mmCIF file of N, CA and C in Angstrom:
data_model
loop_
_atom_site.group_PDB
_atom_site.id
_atom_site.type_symbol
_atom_site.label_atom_id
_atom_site.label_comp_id
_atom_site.label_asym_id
_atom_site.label_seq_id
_atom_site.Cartn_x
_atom_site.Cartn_y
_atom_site.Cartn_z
ATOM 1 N N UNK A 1 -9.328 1.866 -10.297
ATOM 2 C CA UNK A 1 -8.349 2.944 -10.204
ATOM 3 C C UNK A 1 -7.106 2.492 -10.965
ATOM 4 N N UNK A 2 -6.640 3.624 -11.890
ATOM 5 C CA UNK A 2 -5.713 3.096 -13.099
ATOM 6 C C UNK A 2 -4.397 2.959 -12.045
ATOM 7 N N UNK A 3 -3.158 2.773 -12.356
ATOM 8 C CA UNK A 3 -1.904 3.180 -11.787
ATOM 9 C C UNK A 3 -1.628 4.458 -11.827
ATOM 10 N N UNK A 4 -1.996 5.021 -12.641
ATOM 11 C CA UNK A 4 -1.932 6.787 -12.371
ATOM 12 C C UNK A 4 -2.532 7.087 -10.816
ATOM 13 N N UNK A 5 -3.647 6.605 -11.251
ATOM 14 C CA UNK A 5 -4.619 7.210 -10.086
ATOM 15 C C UNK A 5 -4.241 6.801 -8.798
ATOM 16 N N UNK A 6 -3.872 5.641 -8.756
ATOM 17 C CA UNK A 6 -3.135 5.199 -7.345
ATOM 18 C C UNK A 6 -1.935 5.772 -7.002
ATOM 19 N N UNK A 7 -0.912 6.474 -8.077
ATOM 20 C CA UNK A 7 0.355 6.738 -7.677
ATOM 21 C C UNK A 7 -0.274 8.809 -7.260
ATOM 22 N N UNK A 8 -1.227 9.177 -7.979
ATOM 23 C CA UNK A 8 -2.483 10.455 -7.585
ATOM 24 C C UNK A 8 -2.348 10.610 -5.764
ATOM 25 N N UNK A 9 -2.776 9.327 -6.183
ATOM 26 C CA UNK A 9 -3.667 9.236 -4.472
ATOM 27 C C UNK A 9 -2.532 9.635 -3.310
ATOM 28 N N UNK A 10 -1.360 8.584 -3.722
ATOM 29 C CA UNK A 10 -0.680 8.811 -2.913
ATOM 30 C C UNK A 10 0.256 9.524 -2.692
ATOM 31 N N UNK A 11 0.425 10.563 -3.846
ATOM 32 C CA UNK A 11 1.130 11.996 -3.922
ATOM 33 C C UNK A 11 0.410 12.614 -3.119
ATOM 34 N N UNK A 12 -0.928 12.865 -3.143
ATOM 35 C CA UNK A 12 -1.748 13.750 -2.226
ATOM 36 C C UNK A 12 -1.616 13.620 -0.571
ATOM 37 N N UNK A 13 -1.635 12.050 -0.507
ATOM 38 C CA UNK A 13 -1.258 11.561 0.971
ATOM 39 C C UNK A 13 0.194 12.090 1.359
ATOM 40 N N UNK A 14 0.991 12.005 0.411
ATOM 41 C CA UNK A 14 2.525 12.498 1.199
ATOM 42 C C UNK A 14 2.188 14.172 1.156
ATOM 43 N N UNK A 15 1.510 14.806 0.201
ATOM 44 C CA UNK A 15 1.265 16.546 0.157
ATOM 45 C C UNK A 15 2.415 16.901 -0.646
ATOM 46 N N UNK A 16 2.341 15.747 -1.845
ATOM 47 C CA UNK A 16 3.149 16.278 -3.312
ATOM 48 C C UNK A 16 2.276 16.691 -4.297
ATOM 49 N N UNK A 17 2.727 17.677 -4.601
ATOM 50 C CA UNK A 17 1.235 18.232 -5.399
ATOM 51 C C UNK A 17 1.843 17.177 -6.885
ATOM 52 N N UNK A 18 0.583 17.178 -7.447
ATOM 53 C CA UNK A 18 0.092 16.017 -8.546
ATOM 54 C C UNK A 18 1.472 16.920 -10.062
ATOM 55 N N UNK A 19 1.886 17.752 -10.192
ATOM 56 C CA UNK A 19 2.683 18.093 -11.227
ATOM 57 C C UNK A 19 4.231 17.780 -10.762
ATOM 58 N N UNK A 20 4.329 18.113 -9.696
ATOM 59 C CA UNK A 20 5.835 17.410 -8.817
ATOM 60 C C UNK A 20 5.514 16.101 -9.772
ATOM 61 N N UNK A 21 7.148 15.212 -10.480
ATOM 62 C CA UNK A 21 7.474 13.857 -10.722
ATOM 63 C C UNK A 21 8.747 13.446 -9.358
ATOM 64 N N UNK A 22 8.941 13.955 -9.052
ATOM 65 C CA UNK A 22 11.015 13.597 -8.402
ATOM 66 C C UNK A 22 10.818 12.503 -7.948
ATOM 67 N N UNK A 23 9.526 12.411 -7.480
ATOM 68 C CA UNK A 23 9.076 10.907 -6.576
ATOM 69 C C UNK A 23 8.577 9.734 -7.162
ATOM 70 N N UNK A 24 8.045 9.992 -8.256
ATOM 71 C CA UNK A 24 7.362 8.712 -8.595
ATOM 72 C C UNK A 24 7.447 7.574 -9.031
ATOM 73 N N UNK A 25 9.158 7.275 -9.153
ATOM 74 C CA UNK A 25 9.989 6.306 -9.022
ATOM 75 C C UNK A 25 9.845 5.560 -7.915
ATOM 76 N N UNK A 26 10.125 6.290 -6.838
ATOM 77 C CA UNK A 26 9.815 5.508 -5.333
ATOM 78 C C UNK A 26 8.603 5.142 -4.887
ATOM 79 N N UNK A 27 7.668 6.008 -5.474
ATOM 80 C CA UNK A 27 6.775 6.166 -4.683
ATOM 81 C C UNK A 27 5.785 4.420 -5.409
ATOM 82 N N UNK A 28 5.889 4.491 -6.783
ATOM 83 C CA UNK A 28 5.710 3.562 -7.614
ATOM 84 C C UNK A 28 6.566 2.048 -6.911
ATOM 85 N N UNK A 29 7.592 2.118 -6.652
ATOM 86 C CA UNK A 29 8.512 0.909 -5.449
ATOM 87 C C UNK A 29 7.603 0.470 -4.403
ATOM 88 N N UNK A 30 7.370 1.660 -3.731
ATOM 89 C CA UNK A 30 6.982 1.351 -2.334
ATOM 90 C C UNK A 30 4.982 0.608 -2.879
ATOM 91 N N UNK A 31 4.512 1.208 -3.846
ATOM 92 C CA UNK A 31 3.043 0.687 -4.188
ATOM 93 C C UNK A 31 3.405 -0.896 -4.440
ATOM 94 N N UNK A 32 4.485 -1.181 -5.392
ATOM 95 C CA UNK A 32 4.380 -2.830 -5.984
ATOM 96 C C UNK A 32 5.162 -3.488 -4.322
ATOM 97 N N UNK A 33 5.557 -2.937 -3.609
ATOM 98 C CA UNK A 33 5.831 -3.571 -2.365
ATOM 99 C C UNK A 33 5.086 -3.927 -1.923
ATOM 100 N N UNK A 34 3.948 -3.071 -1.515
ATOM 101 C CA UNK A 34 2.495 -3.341 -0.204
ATOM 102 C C UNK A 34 2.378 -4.479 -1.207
ATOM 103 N N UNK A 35 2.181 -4.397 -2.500
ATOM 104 C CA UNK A 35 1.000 -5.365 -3.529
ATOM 105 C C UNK A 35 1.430 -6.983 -3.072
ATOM 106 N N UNK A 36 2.955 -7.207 -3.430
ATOM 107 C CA UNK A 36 3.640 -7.935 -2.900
ATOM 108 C C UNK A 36 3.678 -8.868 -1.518
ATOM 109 N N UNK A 37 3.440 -7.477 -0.762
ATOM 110 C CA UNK A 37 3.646 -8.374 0.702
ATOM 111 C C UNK A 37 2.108 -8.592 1.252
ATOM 112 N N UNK A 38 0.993 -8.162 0.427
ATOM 113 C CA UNK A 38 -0.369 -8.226 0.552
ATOM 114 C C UNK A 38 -0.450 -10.070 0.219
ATOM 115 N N UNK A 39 0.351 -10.519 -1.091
ATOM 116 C CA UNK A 39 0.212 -11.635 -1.765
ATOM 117 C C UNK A 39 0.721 -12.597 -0.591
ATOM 118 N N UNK A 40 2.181 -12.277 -0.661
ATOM 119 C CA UNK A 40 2.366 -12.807 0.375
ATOM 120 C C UNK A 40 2.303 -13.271 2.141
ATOM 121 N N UNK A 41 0.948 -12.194 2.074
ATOM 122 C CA UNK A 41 0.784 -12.590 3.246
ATOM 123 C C UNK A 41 -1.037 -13.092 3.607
ATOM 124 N N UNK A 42 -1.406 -14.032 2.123
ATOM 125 C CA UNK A 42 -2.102 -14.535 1.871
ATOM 126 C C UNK A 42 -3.540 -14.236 1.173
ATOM 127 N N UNK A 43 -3.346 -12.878 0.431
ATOM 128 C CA UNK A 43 -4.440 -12.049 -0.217
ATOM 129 C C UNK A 43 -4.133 -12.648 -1.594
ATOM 130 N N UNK A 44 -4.922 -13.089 -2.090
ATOM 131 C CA UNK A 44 -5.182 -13.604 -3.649
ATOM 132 C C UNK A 44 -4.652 -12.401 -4.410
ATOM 133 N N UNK A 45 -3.874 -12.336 -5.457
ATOM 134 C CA UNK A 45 -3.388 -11.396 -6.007
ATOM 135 C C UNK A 45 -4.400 -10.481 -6.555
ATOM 136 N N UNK A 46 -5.329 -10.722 -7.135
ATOM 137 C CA UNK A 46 -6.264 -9.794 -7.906
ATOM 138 C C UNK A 46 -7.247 -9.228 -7.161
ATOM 139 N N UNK A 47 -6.888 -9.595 -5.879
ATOM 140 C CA UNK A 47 -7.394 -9.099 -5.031
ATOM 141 C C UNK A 47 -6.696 -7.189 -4.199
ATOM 142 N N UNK A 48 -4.866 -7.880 -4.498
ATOM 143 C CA UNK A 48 -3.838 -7.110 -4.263
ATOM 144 C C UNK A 48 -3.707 -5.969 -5.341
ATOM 145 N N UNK A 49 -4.048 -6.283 -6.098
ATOM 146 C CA UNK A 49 -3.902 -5.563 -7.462
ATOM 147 C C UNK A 49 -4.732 -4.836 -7.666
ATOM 148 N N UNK A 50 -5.849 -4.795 -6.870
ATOM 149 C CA UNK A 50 -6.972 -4.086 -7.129
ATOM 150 C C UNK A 50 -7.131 -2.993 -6.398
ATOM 151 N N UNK A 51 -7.547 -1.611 -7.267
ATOM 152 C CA UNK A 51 -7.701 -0.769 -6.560
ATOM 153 C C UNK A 51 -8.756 -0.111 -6.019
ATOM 154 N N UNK A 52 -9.695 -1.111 -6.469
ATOM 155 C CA UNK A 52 -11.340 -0.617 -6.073
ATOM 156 C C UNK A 52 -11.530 -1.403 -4.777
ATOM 157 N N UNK A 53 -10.680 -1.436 -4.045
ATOM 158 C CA UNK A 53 -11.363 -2.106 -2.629
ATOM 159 C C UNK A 53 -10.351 -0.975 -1.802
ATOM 160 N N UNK A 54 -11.402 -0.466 -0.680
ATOM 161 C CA UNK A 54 -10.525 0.577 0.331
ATOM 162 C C UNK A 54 -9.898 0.067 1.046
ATOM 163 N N UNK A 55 -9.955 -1.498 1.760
ATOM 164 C CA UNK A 55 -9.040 -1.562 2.652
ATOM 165 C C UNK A 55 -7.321 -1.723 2.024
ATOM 166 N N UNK A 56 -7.400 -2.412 0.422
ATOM 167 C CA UNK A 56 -6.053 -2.457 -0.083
ATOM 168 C C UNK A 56 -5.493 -1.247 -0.421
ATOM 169 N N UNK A 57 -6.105 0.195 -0.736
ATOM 170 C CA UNK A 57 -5.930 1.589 -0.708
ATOM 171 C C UNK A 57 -5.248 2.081 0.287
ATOM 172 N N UNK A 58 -6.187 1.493 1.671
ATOM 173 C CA UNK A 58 -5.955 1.866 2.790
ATOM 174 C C UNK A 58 -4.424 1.389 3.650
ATOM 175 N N UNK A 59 -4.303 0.392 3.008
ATOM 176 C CA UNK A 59 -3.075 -0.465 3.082
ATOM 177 C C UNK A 59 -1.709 0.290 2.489
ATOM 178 N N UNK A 60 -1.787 0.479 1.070
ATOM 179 C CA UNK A 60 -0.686 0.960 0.381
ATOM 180 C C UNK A 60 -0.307 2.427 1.072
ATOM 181 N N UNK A 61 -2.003 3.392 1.349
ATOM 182 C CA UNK A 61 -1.298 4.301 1.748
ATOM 183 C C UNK A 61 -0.547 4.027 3.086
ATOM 184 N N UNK A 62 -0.858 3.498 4.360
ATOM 185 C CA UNK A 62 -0.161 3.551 5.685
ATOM 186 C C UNK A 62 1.464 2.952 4.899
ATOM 187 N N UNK A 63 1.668 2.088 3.728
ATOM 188 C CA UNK A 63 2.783 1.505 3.748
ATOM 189 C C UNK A 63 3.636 2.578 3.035
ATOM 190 N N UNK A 64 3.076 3.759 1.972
ATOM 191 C CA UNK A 64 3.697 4.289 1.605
ATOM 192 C C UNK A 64 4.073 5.444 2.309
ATOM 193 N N UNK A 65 3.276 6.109 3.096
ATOM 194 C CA UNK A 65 3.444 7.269 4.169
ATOM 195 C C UNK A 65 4.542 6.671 5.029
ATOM 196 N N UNK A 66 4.519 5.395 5.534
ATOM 197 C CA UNK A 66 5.875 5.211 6.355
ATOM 198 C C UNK A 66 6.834 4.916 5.883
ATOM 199 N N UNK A 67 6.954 4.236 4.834
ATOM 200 C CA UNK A 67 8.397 3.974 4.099
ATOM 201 C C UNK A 67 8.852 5.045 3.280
ATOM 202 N N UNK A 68 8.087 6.197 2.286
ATOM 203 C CA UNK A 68 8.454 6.870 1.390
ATOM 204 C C UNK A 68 9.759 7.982 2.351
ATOM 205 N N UNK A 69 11.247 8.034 1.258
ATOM 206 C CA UNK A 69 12.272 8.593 2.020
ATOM 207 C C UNK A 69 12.871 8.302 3.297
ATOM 208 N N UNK A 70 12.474 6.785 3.187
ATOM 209 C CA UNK A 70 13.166 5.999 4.432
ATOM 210 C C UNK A 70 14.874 5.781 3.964
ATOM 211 N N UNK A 71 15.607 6.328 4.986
ATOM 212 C CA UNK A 71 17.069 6.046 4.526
ATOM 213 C C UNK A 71 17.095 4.303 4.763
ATOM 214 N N UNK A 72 18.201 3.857 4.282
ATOM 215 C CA UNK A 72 18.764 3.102 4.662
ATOM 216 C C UNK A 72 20.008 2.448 5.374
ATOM 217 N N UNK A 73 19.872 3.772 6.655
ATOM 218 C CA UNK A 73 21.255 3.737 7.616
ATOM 219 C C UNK A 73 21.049 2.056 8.827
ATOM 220 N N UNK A 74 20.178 1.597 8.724
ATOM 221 C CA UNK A 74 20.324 0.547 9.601
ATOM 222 C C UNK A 74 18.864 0.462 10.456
ATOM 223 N N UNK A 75 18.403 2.083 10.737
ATOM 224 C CA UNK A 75 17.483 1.710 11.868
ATOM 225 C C UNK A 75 15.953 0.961 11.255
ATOM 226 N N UNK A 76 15.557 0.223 12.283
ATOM 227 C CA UNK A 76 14.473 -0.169 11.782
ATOM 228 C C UNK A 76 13.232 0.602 11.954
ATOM 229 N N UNK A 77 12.293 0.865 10.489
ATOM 230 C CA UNK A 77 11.150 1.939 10.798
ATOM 231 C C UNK A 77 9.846 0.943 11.035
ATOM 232 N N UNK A 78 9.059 0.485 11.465
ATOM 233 C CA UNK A 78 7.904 -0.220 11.581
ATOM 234 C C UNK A 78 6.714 0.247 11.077
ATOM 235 N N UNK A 79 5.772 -0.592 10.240
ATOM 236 C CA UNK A 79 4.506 -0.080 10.196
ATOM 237 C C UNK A 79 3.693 0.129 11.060
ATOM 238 N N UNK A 80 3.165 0.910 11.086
ATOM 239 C CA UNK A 80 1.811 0.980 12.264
ATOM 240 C C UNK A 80 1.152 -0.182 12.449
ATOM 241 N N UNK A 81 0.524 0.209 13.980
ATOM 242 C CA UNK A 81 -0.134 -1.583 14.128
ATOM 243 C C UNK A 81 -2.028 -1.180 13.454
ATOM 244 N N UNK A 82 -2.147 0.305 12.739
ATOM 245 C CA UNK A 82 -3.199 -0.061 11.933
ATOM 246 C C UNK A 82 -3.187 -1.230 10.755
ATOM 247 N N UNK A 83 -1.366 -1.128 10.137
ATOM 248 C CA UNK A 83 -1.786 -2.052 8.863
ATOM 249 C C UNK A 83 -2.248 -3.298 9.084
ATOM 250 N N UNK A 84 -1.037 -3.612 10.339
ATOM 251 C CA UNK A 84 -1.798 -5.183 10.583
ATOM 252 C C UNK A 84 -3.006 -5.149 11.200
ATOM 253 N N UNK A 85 -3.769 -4.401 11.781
ATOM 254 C CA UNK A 85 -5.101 -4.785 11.649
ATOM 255 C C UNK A 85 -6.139 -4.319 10.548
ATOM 256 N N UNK A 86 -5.875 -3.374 9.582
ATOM 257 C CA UNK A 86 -6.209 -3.768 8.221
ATOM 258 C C UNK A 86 -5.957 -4.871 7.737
ATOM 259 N N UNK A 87 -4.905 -5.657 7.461
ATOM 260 C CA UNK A 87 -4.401 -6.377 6.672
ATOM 261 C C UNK A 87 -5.079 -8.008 7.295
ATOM 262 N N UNK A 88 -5.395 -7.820 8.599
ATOM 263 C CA UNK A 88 -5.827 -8.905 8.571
ATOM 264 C C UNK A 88 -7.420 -8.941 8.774
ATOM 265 N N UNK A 89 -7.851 -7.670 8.818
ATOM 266 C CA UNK A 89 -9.530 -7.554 8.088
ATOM 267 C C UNK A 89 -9.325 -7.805 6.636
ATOM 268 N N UNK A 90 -8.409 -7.641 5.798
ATOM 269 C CA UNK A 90 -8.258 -7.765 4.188
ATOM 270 C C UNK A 90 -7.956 -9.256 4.363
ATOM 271 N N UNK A 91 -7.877 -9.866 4.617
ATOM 272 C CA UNK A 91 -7.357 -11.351 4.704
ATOM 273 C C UNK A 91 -8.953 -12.079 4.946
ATOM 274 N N UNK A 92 -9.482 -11.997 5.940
ATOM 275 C CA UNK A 92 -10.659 -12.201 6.481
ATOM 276 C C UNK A 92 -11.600 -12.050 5.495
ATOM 277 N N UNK A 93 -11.628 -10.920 5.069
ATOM 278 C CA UNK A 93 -12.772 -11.079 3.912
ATOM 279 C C UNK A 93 -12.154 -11.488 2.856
ATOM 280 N N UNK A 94 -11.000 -11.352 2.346
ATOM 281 C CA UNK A 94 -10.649 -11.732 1.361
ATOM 282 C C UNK A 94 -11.127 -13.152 0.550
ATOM 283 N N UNK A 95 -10.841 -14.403 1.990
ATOM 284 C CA UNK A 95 -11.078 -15.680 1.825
ATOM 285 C C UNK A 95 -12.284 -15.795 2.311
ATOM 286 N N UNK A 96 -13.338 -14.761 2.414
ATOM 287 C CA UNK A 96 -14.712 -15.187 2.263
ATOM 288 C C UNK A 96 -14.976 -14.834 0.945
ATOM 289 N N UNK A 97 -14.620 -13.864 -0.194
ATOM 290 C CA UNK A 97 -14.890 -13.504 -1.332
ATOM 291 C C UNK A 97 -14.527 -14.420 -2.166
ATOM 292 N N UNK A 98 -13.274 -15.144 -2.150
ATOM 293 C CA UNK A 98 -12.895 -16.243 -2.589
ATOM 294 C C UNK A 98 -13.078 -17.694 -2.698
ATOM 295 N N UNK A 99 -13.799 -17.698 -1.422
ATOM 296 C CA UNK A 99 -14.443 -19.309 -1.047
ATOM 297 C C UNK A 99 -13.711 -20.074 0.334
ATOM 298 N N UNK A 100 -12.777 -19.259 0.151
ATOM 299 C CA UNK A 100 -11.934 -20.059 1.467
ATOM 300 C C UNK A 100 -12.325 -20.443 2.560
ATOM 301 N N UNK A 101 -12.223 -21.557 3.171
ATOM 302 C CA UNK A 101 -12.722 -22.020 4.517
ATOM 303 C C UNK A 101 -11.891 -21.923 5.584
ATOM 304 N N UNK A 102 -12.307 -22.224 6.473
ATOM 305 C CA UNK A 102 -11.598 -22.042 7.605
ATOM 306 C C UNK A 102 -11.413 -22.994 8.268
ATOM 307 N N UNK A 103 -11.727 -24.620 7.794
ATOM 308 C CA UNK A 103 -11.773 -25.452 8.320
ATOM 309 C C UNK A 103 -10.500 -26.301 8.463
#
């Protein structure tokens, strides 16, 4: 899935129709964020980067549906406790695809 197609996907998820742009500045922010905090929270990057696996799909969208048009008055918004249990099924297999042990 190109970057078009991912920034597609997740116009459809917020219910911006695909010719609307106003967003895709942010919406493009909030995608290299998940990618980011996917890396950093121990997913091999090309793993993060990739858009042919559903659970990292599945990821960007819960991160972009909750953050997209989040002010920044102070309060704190939280992700759902689906991502973290996506994120740590994406972790799990991740470092079996990779070789990683657990030892």
């Amino acid at each position: 899935m190109s970057c078009e197609n991912i920034l597609e996907t997740m116009k459809k998820a917020l219910l911006i129709p695909a010719t609307e742009h106003y967003a895709d500045d942010e919406i493009l922010i909030h995608i290299a964020s998940c990618r980011q905090l996917l890396v950093s929270a121990g997913i091999p990057s090309e793993i993060a980067e990739s858009d042919d696996n559903p659970l990292v799909t599945a990821l960007i969208t819960i991160f972009v549906k909750t953050n997209f048009g989040f002010k920044s008055d102070g309060t704190v918004k939280e992700l759902p406790k689906s991502f973290d249990v996506l994120l740590r099924q994406l972790c799990l297999t991740s470092s079996e695809v990779s070789g990683g042990s657990s030892s």
